[in-house]
Every structure is written in structure tokens, then in C-alpha cells.
Tab-separated table of C-alpha atoms in Angstrom:
chain	number	residue	atom	x	y	z
I	150	MET	CA	-9.257	-10.277	-7.113
I	151	ASN	CA	-9.238	-6.829	-8.618
I	152	SER	CA	-5.554	-6.036	-8.614
I	153	CYS	CA	-4.759	-6.025	-12.330
I	154	LEU	CA	-2.345	-3.290	-13.387
I	155	GLU	CA	-4.973	-1.064	-14.975
I	156	VAL	CA	-7.235	-1.109	-11.911
I	157	VAL	CA	-4.362	-0.299	-9.540
I	158	ALA	CA	-3.184	2.530	-11.814
I	159	GLU	CA	-6.698	3.988	-11.982
I	160	ASN	CA	-6.986	3.793	-8.196
I	161	PHE	CA	-3.761	5.780	-7.688
I	162	LYS	CA	-4.524	8.530	-10.245
I	163	PRO	CA	-6.840	10.622	-7.993
I	164	TYR	CA	-3.975	11.026	-5.485
I	165	LEU	CA	-1.482	12.505	-7.947
I	166	LEU	CA	-0.114	15.906	-6.894
I	167	LYS	CA	-1.946	15.686	-3.566
I	168	ASP	CA	-0.528	15.629	-0.077
I	169	ILE	CA	-0.990	11.996	0.980
I	170	ILE	CA	-0.409	9.810	3.998
I	171	ILE	CA	0.534	6.147	3.689
I	172	ARG	CA	-0.419	4.330	6.863
I	173	THR	CA	-1.433	1.059	8.445
I	174	ASP	CA	-3.944	0.699	11.269
I	175	LYS	CA	-1.116	1.217	13.760
I	176	LYS	CA	1.196	3.875	12.333
I	177	ILE	CA	2.012	6.330	9.586
I	178	ILE	CA	4.605	4.915	7.196
I	179	ARG	CA	5.197	7.913	4.880
I	180	ARG	CA	3.675	11.273	4.044
I	181	GLY	CA	4.299	13.736	1.228
I	182	VAL	CA	3.023	14.990	-2.116
I	183	LEU	CA	2.586	12.139	-4.619
I	184	LYS	CA	4.413	13.365	-7.729
I	185	ILE	CA	4.247	10.210	-9.839
I	186	PHE	CA	3.937	6.453	-9.482
I	187	GLN	CA	5.203	3.503	-11.504
I	188	LEU	CA	3.995	-0.065	-11.550
I	189	LYS	CA	7.068	-2.263	-11.977
I	190	GLN	CA	6.839	-6.055	-11.830
I	191	TYR	CA	6.098	-6.803	-8.163
I	192	PHE	CA	6.302	-3.284	-6.762
I	193	ILE	CA	4.543	0.056	-6.890
I	194	ARG	CA	7.130	2.804	-6.916
I	195	LEU	CA	5.852	6.066	-5.422
I	196	TYR	CA	7.719	9.343	-5.810
I	197	LEU	CA	6.885	11.588	-2.874
I	198	GLU	CA	7.967	15.188	-2.401
I	199	ILE	CA	9.030	15.584	1.214
I	200	ASP	CA	10.431	18.937	2.398
I	201	GLY	CA	11.206	20.033	-1.170
I	202	LYS	CA	13.048	16.817	-2.101
I	203	THR	CA	11.634	13.962	-4.152
I	204	LYS	CA	12.068	10.575	-2.497
I	205	GLN	CA	11.193	7.161	-3.816
I	206	TYR	CA	9.187	4.653	-1.774
I	207	GLU	CA	8.426	1.138	-2.983
I	208	ILE	CA	5.606	-1.015	-1.746
I	209	PRO	CA	4.824	-4.543	-2.908
I	210	TYR	CA	1.957	-5.088	-5.278
I	211	PRO	CA	-1.173	-5.705	-3.142
I	212	PHE	CA	-3.346	-8.816	-3.268
I	213	THR	CA	-6.441	-6.636	-3.713
I	214	THR	CA	-7.278	-2.936	-3.762
I	215	GLU	CA	-10.402	-1.057	-2.783
I	216	ASN	CA	-11.107	2.608	-3.449
I	217	SER	CA	-13.812	4.162	-1.282
I	218	ASP	CA	-14.550	7.343	0.695
I	219	ASP	CA	-11.434	9.225	-0.449
I	220	ARG	CA	-9.292	6.331	0.725
I	221	LEU	CA	-7.383	3.678	-1.214
I	222	THR	CA	-6.985	0.424	0.708
I	223	LEU	CA	-4.203	-1.979	-0.274
I	224	ASN	CA	-4.860	-5.436	1.131
I	225	TYR	CA	-1.825	-7.539	2.115
I	226	HIS	CA	-3.723	-10.011	4.326
I	227	LEU	CA	-2.524	-13.549	3.729
I	228	SER	CA	-6.056	-14.886	4.085
I	229	THR	CA	-6.917	-13.034	0.854
I	230	VAL	CA	-4.804	-15.408	-1.240
I	231	MET	CA	-4.497	-18.445	1.019
I	232	LEU	CA	-7.843	-20.093	1.385
I	233	SER	CA	-6.671	-22.986	3.533
I	234	GLU	CA	-6.463	-22.129	7.244
I	235	GLU	CA	-3.646	-24.662	7.633
I	236	VAL	CA	-1.469	-22.792	5.118
I	237	VAL	CA	-2.219	-19.464	6.817
I	238	LEU	CA	-1.246	-20.989	10.182
I	239	GLN	CA	2.034	-22.313	8.735
I	240	THR	CA	2.954	-18.871	7.389
I	241	LYS	CA	2.296	-17.337	10.808
I	242	LEU	CA	4.796	-19.753	12.351
I	243	VAL	CA	7.588	-18.553	10.047
I	244	ASP	CA	10.217	-16.351	11.694
I	245	ALA	CA	8.884	-12.839	11.199
I	246	SER	CA	11.517	-10.924	13.148
I	247	SER	CA	12.543	-8.960	10.062
I	248	LYS	CA	9.134	-8.760	8.444
I	249	SER	CA	7.843	-5.741	6.605
I	250	LYS	CA	5.495	-3.249	8.284
I	251	ILE	CA	2.816	-4.167	5.779
I	252	TYR	CA	3.066	-7.957	6.186
I	253	ASN	CA	-0.423	-9.392	6.752
I	254	ASN	CA	-1.853	-5.876	7.080
I	255	LEU	CA	-3.988	-3.257	5.367
I	256	VAL	CA	-2.271	-0.144	4.009
I	257	TYR	CA	-4.261	3.029	3.445
I	258	ILE	CA	-3.480	5.858	1.046
I	259	LEU	CA	-5.259	8.956	2.354
I	260	THR	CA	-5.191	12.629	1.613
I	261	SER	CA	-3.852	14.760	4.460
I	262	GLU	CA	-7.344	15.976	5.311
I	263	ASP	CA	-8.463	12.381	6.001
I	264	SER	CA	-5.615	11.150	8.190
I	265	GLU	CA	-7.616	8.471	10.044
I	266	PRO	CA	-8.267	5.076	8.390
């Protein structure tokens, strides 16, 4: 796994002061200019400028990250950390009615020019 703090910080640096889109395969979660980011315990805190106002958006620390083709991919797939299929199946049976949008998903950080994952 390559998600130590230094690697994640280095992966986010190229997106500073750029107009970015945070999205999954299915939908856009947030968009704005990335002013600054902080890595705090279990979360990555992003400060996005949206319509002249700075707003904070927190995302959980990913299991793995991959930086390629002007795209940062944050991997939240359960199979990344749970090697036993039985454990993965048990987590899928848990009530997920109030689950996060990024649960068991990939999240992409893209510049506005590259809006498709």
C-alpha cells in the first residue's frame, strides 16, 4: 500500500491552485479551486474556492492512491484491504442505507480540463 502521509501529500501538490473536480465513476461530488489541503488523522481536509468563497470538504484517508495521466485516484475499495472474500461479503451485507458516496468506490481528482475519469 502506498498511502503513507508523504506520498499522499506529494500526490495532492500538483493540484494546488488549480480548478479541480472531485468525482466518482457515477457523479461529480465537488468542484472548485484547491487552495490548500491538510492531512489530519483519518481525513484529508480540502479547502476549495467555490464562487469566491472558501469551503472545506473532508474525505477519508484512502486505502491506496495512484497518480497517473493528470489524474489522482483515491481507492476506497474494500477488497484493497480485506483479502478474504468472506469478510468482503459480510461487509456488503451491512446496512448501507446511510453510506458515504465514496464507500467501496474510486474517487478521482481531476483538473477541469480532464473532467472524465
